[in-house]
């Protein structure tokens, strides 16, 4: 397994003048520029007296300079602590403090809401956007940052050159990232990932969805989350792929405009994005052309035409759409299979850096989340038919949670397997099928296990249902539904919608898991960066 920093070093040497990191419609930086910033940061650390293994946090929106900040921290042996820009200011302060971060790269509007007194280990705060010093507690660090360009010029009077590169590769077992989860249960935990775990993920990615120097990709997922950080940024960038950052979450129009111009080789996204594209573009087109399906060969031609138009809308060079973070609506998955869209739905979590299961789209089994990346077992007497906890083992798995002995005590089995907390089954071909979360499983009065996610999949196919969440109240199953209710919908139809949805869903559900009541909610459910609903907020 090759170290990803060795690959980055080779790529920088060979593609010095090629664009490496770009803001869509904004700044761009070559691999040579990146090497210069990394070296400047190395010299700054030395002047400031900040040694390897010190933690440095990044809390800002996606940008090329965010990526440069990460590489500068990561290559020079410090521990990167990516924090979501959407975290509440109190959480940002608390996690910066919990991680013992000595520096924070952030934005002015975020910094204004933070309290340095809540972060006693912090020595300085830097503006990601322009590199200005926002605040400092340590004069030595502040002075070193302000003089970093002069120090670089003194050491490299003729500028940086490719033959001066030498990135560390003897640190596979060393801590590289502390990534705080923001899952469906609240209470973020600092997941510790090593350089070896990142290298392992990059190695798997190269073997299963390789890329080539000069290709392009659009980064739309939060890089403070391992899905976006590892698959959309690190893996492509170390191989010579130019990464374009959209910054804030784009509208469908902005997203497709960027895709058309950038022409990515791969699209990494969450199901919700593709479900919206299906609802607004693909489904209406199929309904309009459905009357021609009875004509011989017409259906196949229509599917091919829609597939071609969709791929063209994404730039025409996409080899695969990789979706993760949540399940894809059955109706949408069935449609994508019919039009032969090159898509796959994977399975992962922060603790696996982030991949647990994946399969190339041509071999992907609908309804599954792929095959194991490394070793996976189902804690069940009959893994094929009876759901059990999905447990994993491999070089990509976390070494534990930072300063959290309670969480570490329950994270692994006695024989060393990581407990995912997910329930699933696995067929004879090793395809994994997720049934739900252990914590969300409902045990009814008859002793039957009910998996809310399965009921929600049925609800997603009901008329007007956009999102749903099934909860238990006083022994009854209640479905909370965010529905499509146009302004021109009459009061009688609106009032009858909950019962219509309940009746429709129950036709497809066994007797022990029929829904007792449907309640409409006025706004979409709050979600994690992976677009999973924050279940702990709804009871």
PDB file of C-alpha atoms in Angstrom, residues 190-376:
ATOM      1  CA  UNK A 190     -13.684  12.843  17.954  1.00  0.00           C
ATOM      2  CA  UNK A 191     -12.875   9.993  15.588  1.00  0.00           C
ATOM      3  CA  UNK A 192      -9.118   9.387  15.382  1.00  0.00           C
ATOM      4  CA  UNK A 193      -7.818   8.360  11.947  1.00  0.00           C
ATOM      5  CA  UNK A 194      -4.213   7.588  11.052  1.00  0.00           C
ATOM      6  CA  UNK A 195      -2.149   8.298   7.949  1.00  0.00           C
ATOM      7  CA  UNK A 196      -2.406   4.562   7.305  1.00  0.00           C
ATOM      8  CA  UNK A 197      -6.212   4.674   7.329  1.00  0.00           C
ATOM      9  CA  UNK A 198      -6.220   7.482   4.758  1.00  0.00           C
ATOM     10  CA  UNK A 199      -3.661   5.622   2.641  1.00  0.00           C
ATOM     11  CA  UNK A 200      -5.808   2.496   2.784  1.00  0.00           C
ATOM     12  CA  UNK A 201      -8.906   4.385   1.618  1.00  0.00           C
ATOM     13  CA  UNK A 202      -6.937   5.967  -1.217  1.00  0.00           C
ATOM     14  CA  UNK A 203      -5.553   2.553  -2.216  1.00  0.00           C
ATOM     15  CA  UNK A 204      -9.039   1.011  -2.320  1.00  0.00           C
ATOM     16  CA  UNK A 205     -10.351   3.977  -4.290  1.00  0.00           C
ATOM     17  CA  UNK A 206      -7.607   3.632  -6.888  1.00  0.00           C
ATOM     18  CA  UNK A 207      -8.407  -0.037  -7.346  1.00  0.00           C
ATOM     19  CA  UNK A 208     -12.165   0.453  -7.658  1.00  0.00           C
ATOM     20  CA  UNK A 209     -12.790   3.920  -9.137  1.00  0.00           C
ATOM     21  CA  UNK A 210      -9.428   5.128 -10.464  1.00  0.00           C
ATOM     22  CA  UNK A 211      -8.744   8.548 -11.928  1.00  0.00           C
ATOM     23  CA  UNK A 212      -6.084  10.169 -14.109  1.00  0.00           C
ATOM     24  CA  UNK A 213      -3.982  13.359 -13.973  1.00  0.00           C
ATOM     25  CA  UNK A 214      -5.691  16.260 -15.691  1.00  0.00           C
ATOM     26  CA  UNK A 215      -9.209  15.021 -14.978  1.00  0.00           C
ATOM     27  CA  UNK A 216     -11.591  17.179 -12.965  1.00  0.00           C
ATOM     28  CA  UNK A 217     -14.084  16.777 -10.134  1.00  0.00           C
ATOM     29  CA  UNK A 218     -16.601  19.074  -8.448  1.00  0.00           C
ATOM     30  CA  UNK A 219     -16.530  19.125  -4.648  1.00  0.00           C
ATOM     31  CA  UNK A 220     -19.974  19.816  -3.203  1.00  0.00           C
ATOM     32  CA  UNK A 221     -19.914  17.822   0.054  1.00  0.00           C
ATOM     33  CA  UNK A 222     -18.596  19.327   3.317  1.00  0.00           C
ATOM     34  CA  UNK A 223     -14.880  18.631   3.597  1.00  0.00           C
ATOM     35  CA  UNK A 224     -15.280  18.652   7.362  1.00  0.00           C
ATOM     36  CA  UNK A 225     -16.951  15.276   6.816  1.00  0.00           C
ATOM     37  CA  UNK A 226     -14.825  12.244   5.866  1.00  0.00           C
ATOM     38  CA  UNK A 227     -17.017  11.335   2.873  1.00  0.00           C
ATOM     39  CA  UNK A 228     -16.255  14.608   1.126  1.00  0.00           C
ATOM     40  CA  UNK A 229     -12.719  14.912   2.501  1.00  0.00           C
ATOM     41  CA  UNK A 230     -11.483  11.453   1.506  1.00  0.00           C
ATOM     42  CA  UNK A 231     -13.420  10.614  -1.663  1.00  0.00           C
ATOM     43  CA  UNK A 232     -14.051  14.013  -3.240  1.00  0.00           C
ATOM     44  CA  UNK A 233     -10.777  15.714  -2.318  1.00  0.00           C
ATOM     45  CA  UNK A 234      -7.821  13.649  -1.016  1.00  0.00           C
ATOM     46  CA  UNK A 235      -8.131  10.658  -3.362  1.00  0.00           C
ATOM     47  CA  UNK A 236      -8.550  12.715  -6.564  1.00  0.00           C
ATOM     48  CA  UNK A 237      -6.069  15.456  -5.648  1.00  0.00           C
ATOM     49  CA  UNK A 238      -3.118  13.176  -4.851  1.00  0.00           C
ATOM     50  CA  UNK A 239      -3.561  11.584  -8.281  1.00  0.00           C
ATOM     51  CA  UNK A 240      -3.427  14.839 -10.236  1.00  0.00           C
ATOM     52  CA  UNK A 241      -7.151  15.560 -10.499  1.00  0.00           C
ATOM     53  CA  UNK A 242      -8.109  19.245 -10.404  1.00  0.00           C
ATOM     54  CA  UNK A 243     -10.677  19.809  -7.653  1.00  0.00           C
ATOM     55  CA  UNK A 244     -13.267  22.574  -8.080  1.00  0.00           C
ATOM     56  CA  UNK A 245     -15.029  23.763  -4.928  1.00  0.00           C
ATOM     57  CA  UNK A 246     -18.571  25.123  -4.971  1.00  0.00           C
ATOM     58  CA  UNK A 247     -18.393  26.602  -1.468  1.00  0.00           C
ATOM     59  CA  UNK A 248     -21.891  26.705  -0.031  1.00  0.00           C
ATOM     60  CA  UNK A 249     -24.552  24.127  -0.873  1.00  0.00           C
ATOM     61  CA  UNK A 250     -25.543  24.888  -4.475  1.00  0.00           C
ATOM     62  CA  UNK A 251     -28.999  25.119  -5.979  1.00  0.00           C
ATOM     63  CA  UNK A 252     -29.753  22.444  -8.618  1.00  0.00           C
ATOM     64  CA  UNK A 253     -29.307  25.110 -11.334  1.00  0.00           C
ATOM     65  CA  UNK A 254     -25.888  26.204 -10.030  1.00  0.00           C
ATOM     66  CA  UNK A 255     -24.806  22.599  -9.544  1.00  0.00           C
ATOM     67  CA  UNK A 256     -25.650  21.540 -13.093  1.00  0.00           C
ATOM     68  CA  UNK A 257     -24.061  24.703 -14.505  1.00  0.00           C
ATOM     69  CA  UNK A 258     -20.828  23.860 -12.679  1.00  0.00           C
ATOM     70  CA  UNK A 259     -20.971  20.225 -13.776  1.00  0.00           C
ATOM     71  CA  UNK A 260     -21.492  21.195 -17.409  1.00  0.00           C
ATOM     72  CA  UNK A 261     -18.479  23.511 -17.338  1.00  0.00           C
ATOM     73  CA  UNK A 262     -16.097  21.465 -15.184  1.00  0.00           C
ATOM     74  CA  UNK A 263     -16.945  18.085 -16.786  1.00  0.00           C
ATOM     75  CA  UNK A 264     -16.096  15.819 -13.810  1.00  0.00           C
ATOM     76  CA  UNK A 265     -15.001  12.214 -14.240  1.00  0.00           C
ATOM     77  CA  UNK A 266     -17.021  11.188 -11.175  1.00  0.00           C
ATOM     78  CA  UNK A 267     -19.879  12.634  -9.122  1.00  0.00           C
ATOM     79  CA  UNK A 268     -19.809  12.023  -5.375  1.00  0.00           C
ATOM     80  CA  UNK A 269     -23.063  13.008  -3.732  1.00  0.00           C
ATOM     81  CA  UNK A 270     -25.883  12.088  -1.358  1.00  0.00           C
ATOM     82  CA  UNK A 271     -29.135  10.415  -2.480  1.00  0.00           C
ATOM     83  CA  UNK A 272     -31.210  13.516  -1.776  1.00  0.00           C
ATOM     84  CA  UNK A 273     -29.483  15.454  -4.561  1.00  0.00           C
ATOM     85  CA  UNK A 274     -30.154  12.739  -7.130  1.00  0.00           C
ATOM     86  CA  UNK A 275     -33.711  12.281  -5.848  1.00  0.00           C
ATOM     87  CA  UNK A 276     -34.379  15.964  -6.518  1.00  0.00           C
ATOM     88  CA  UNK A 277     -32.991  15.660 -10.048  1.00  0.00           C
ATOM     89  CA  UNK A 278     -35.194  12.609 -10.584  1.00  0.00           C
ATOM     90  CA  UNK A 279     -38.295  14.426  -9.311  1.00  0.00           C
ATOM     91  CA  UNK A 280     -37.721  17.614 -11.294  1.00  0.00           C
ATOM     92  CA  UNK A 281     -36.333  16.280 -14.562  1.00  0.00           C
ATOM     93  CA  UNK A 282     -36.352  12.523 -15.115  1.00  0.00           C
ATOM     94  CA  UNK A 283     -39.764  11.560 -13.745  1.00  0.00           C
ATOM     95  CA  UNK A 284     -41.681  14.288 -15.633  1.00  0.00           C
ATOM     96  CA  UNK A 285     -39.903  13.351 -18.873  1.00  0.00           C
ATOM     97  CA  UNK A 286     -40.769   9.666 -18.473  1.00  0.00           C
ATOM     98  CA  UNK A 287     -44.389  10.467 -17.665  1.00  0.00           C
ATOM     99  CA  UNK A 288     -44.617  12.658 -20.747  1.00  0.00           C
ATOM    100  CA  UNK A 289     -43.178   9.935 -22.982  1.00  0.00           C
ATOM    101  CA  UNK A 290     -44.946   6.998 -21.341  1.00  0.00           C
ATOM    102  CA  UNK A 291     -47.597   6.916 -24.052  1.00  0.00           C
ATOM    103  CA  UNK A 292     -44.931   5.752 -26.529  1.00  0.00           C
ATOM    104  CA  UNK A 293     -43.827   2.758 -24.433  1.00  0.00           C
ATOM    105  CA  UNK A 294     -46.182   0.382 -26.243  1.00  0.00           C
ATOM    106  CA  UNK A 295     -44.352   0.960 -29.530  1.00  0.00           C
ATOM    107  CA  UNK A 296     -41.767  -1.800 -30.154  1.00  0.00           C
ATOM    108  CA  UNK A 297     -38.252  -0.808 -29.003  1.00  0.00           C
ATOM    109  CA  UNK A 298     -39.511   2.680 -28.052  1.00  0.00           C
ATOM    110  CA  UNK A 299     -39.083   2.154 -24.298  1.00  0.00           C
ATOM    111  CA  UNK A 300     -35.433   1.167 -24.688  1.00  0.00           C
ATOM    112  CA  UNK A 301     -34.740   4.137 -26.934  1.00  0.00           C
ATOM    113  CA  UNK A 302     -36.453   6.545 -24.512  1.00  0.00           C
ATOM    114  CA  UNK A 303     -34.438   5.213 -21.564  1.00  0.00           C
ATOM    115  CA  UNK A 304     -31.242   5.565 -23.587  1.00  0.00           C
ATOM    116  CA  UNK A 305     -32.135   9.133 -24.589  1.00  0.00           C
ATOM    117  CA  UNK A 306     -32.849  10.189 -21.000  1.00  0.00           C
ATOM    118  CA  UNK A 307     -29.613   8.588 -19.786  1.00  0.00           C
ATOM    119  CA  UNK A 308     -27.641  10.396 -22.482  1.00  0.00           C
ATOM    120  CA  UNK A 309     -29.247  13.750 -21.647  1.00  0.00           C
ATOM    121  CA  UNK A 310     -28.616  13.306 -17.913  1.00  0.00           C
ATOM    122  CA  UNK A 311     -24.954  12.406 -18.439  1.00  0.00           C
ATOM    123  CA  UNK A 312     -24.615  15.374 -20.784  1.00  0.00           C
ATOM    124  CA  UNK A 313     -26.091  17.651 -18.113  1.00  0.00           C
ATOM    125  CA  UNK A 314     -23.256  16.523 -15.822  1.00  0.00           C
ATOM    126  CA  UNK A 315     -20.608  17.364 -18.385  1.00  0.00           C
ATOM    127  CA  UNK A 316     -20.573  14.174 -20.455  1.00  0.00           C
ATOM    128  CA  UNK A 317     -17.506  12.564 -18.825  1.00  0.00           C
ATOM    129  CA  UNK A 318     -18.973  10.973 -15.693  1.00  0.00           C
ATOM    130  CA  UNK A 319     -17.955   7.341 -15.319  1.00  0.00           C
ATOM    131  CA  UNK A 320     -19.834   6.766 -12.095  1.00  0.00           C
ATOM    132  CA  UNK A 321     -22.198   8.438  -9.628  1.00  0.00           C
ATOM    133  CA  UNK A 322     -21.300   7.410  -6.076  1.00  0.00           C
ATOM    134  CA  UNK A 323     -23.981   7.983  -3.460  1.00  0.00           C
ATOM    135  CA  UNK A 324     -23.662   7.476   0.268  1.00  0.00           C
ATOM    136  CA  UNK A 325     -24.835   8.674   3.648  1.00  0.00           C
ATOM    137  CA  UNK A 326     -28.398   7.391   3.282  1.00  0.00           C
ATOM    138  CA  UNK A 327     -30.461   4.958   1.242  1.00  0.00           C
ATOM    139  CA  UNK A 328     -31.864   5.857  -2.157  1.00  0.00           C
ATOM    140  CA  UNK A 329     -35.652   5.895  -2.551  1.00  0.00           C
ATOM    141  CA  UNK A 330     -36.724   2.570  -4.103  1.00  0.00           C
ATOM    142  CA  UNK A 331     -38.697   4.351  -6.829  1.00  0.00           C
ATOM    143  CA  UNK A 332     -35.639   6.401  -7.817  1.00  0.00           C
ATOM    144  CA  UNK A 333     -33.282   3.419  -7.647  1.00  0.00           C
ATOM    145  CA  UNK A 334     -35.617   1.421  -9.907  1.00  0.00           C
ATOM    146  CA  UNK A 335     -35.723   4.282 -12.414  1.00  0.00           C
ATOM    147  CA  UNK A 336     -31.926   4.673 -12.451  1.00  0.00           C
ATOM    148  CA  UNK A 337     -31.591   0.939 -13.104  1.00  0.00           C
ATOM    149  CA  UNK A 338     -34.037   1.121 -16.024  1.00  0.00           C
ATOM    150  CA  UNK A 339     -32.181   3.960 -17.725  1.00  0.00           C
ATOM    151  CA  UNK A 340     -28.851   2.232 -16.887  1.00  0.00           C
ATOM    152  CA  UNK A 341     -27.380   5.207 -15.085  1.00  0.00           C
ATOM    153  CA  UNK A 342     -23.847   4.349 -13.882  1.00  0.00           C
ATOM    154  CA  UNK A 343     -24.605   4.712 -10.177  1.00  0.00           C
ATOM    155  CA  UNK A 344     -23.820   2.883  -6.978  1.00  0.00           C
ATOM    156  CA  UNK A 345     -24.901   3.370  -3.373  1.00  0.00           C
ATOM    157  CA  UNK A 346     -22.096   2.749  -0.909  1.00  0.00           C
ATOM    158  CA  UNK A 347     -21.937   2.348   2.847  1.00  0.00           C
ATOM    159  CA  UNK A 348     -19.595   4.084   5.216  1.00  0.00           C
ATOM    160  CA  UNK A 349     -19.070   6.087   8.359  1.00  0.00           C
ATOM    161  CA  UNK A 350     -16.494   8.458   9.758  1.00  0.00           C
ATOM    162  CA  UNK A 351     -14.937   5.651  11.810  1.00  0.00           C
ATOM    163  CA  UNK A 352     -14.096   3.765   8.592  1.00  0.00           C
ATOM    164  CA  UNK A 353     -12.404   6.702   6.851  1.00  0.00           C
ATOM    165  CA  UNK A 354     -15.198   6.429   5.516  1.00  0.00           C
ATOM    166  CA  UNK A 355     -15.697   3.298   3.374  1.00  0.00           C
ATOM    167  CA  UNK A 356     -17.226   0.066   4.652  1.00  0.00           C
ATOM    168  CA  UNK A 357     -18.884  -1.274   1.501  1.00  0.00           C
ATOM    169  CA  UNK A 358     -18.841  -0.476  -2.214  1.00  0.00           C
ATOM    170  CA  UNK A 359     -19.418  -2.114  -5.594  1.00  0.00           C
ATOM    171  CA  UNK A 360     -18.786  -0.865  -9.138  1.00  0.00           C
ATOM    172  CA  UNK A 361     -22.056   0.139 -10.783  1.00  0.00           C
ATOM    173  CA  UNK A 362     -22.093  -2.687 -13.333  1.00  0.00           C
ATOM    174  CA  UNK A 363     -22.050  -5.276 -10.524  1.00  0.00           C
ATOM    175  CA  UNK A 364     -24.078  -3.292  -7.992  1.00  0.00           C
ATOM    176  CA  UNK A 365     -27.160  -5.111  -6.659  1.00  0.00           C
ATOM    177  CA  UNK A 366     -30.136  -2.733  -6.215  1.00  0.00           C
ATOM    178  CA  UNK A 367     -31.254  -2.460  -2.617  1.00  0.00           C
ATOM    179  CA  UNK A 368     -27.796  -3.280  -1.313  1.00  0.00           C
ATOM    180  CA  UNK A 369     -24.919  -0.987  -0.377  1.00  0.00           C
ATOM    181  CA  UNK A 370     -22.219  -3.004  -2.080  1.00  0.00           C
ATOM    182  CA  UNK A 371     -19.680  -5.551  -0.859  1.00  0.00           C
ATOM    183  CA  UNK A 372     -17.227  -5.243   2.050  1.00  0.00           C
ATOM    184  CA  UNK A 373     -14.219  -2.987   1.571  1.00  0.00           C
ATOM    185  CA  UNK A 374     -12.302  -5.187   4.003  1.00  0.00           C
ATOM    186  CA  UNK A 375     -13.777  -7.585   6.535  1.00  0.00           C
ATOM    187  CA  UNK A 376     -17.403  -7.345   7.600  1.00  0.00           C
TER     188      UNK A 376
END
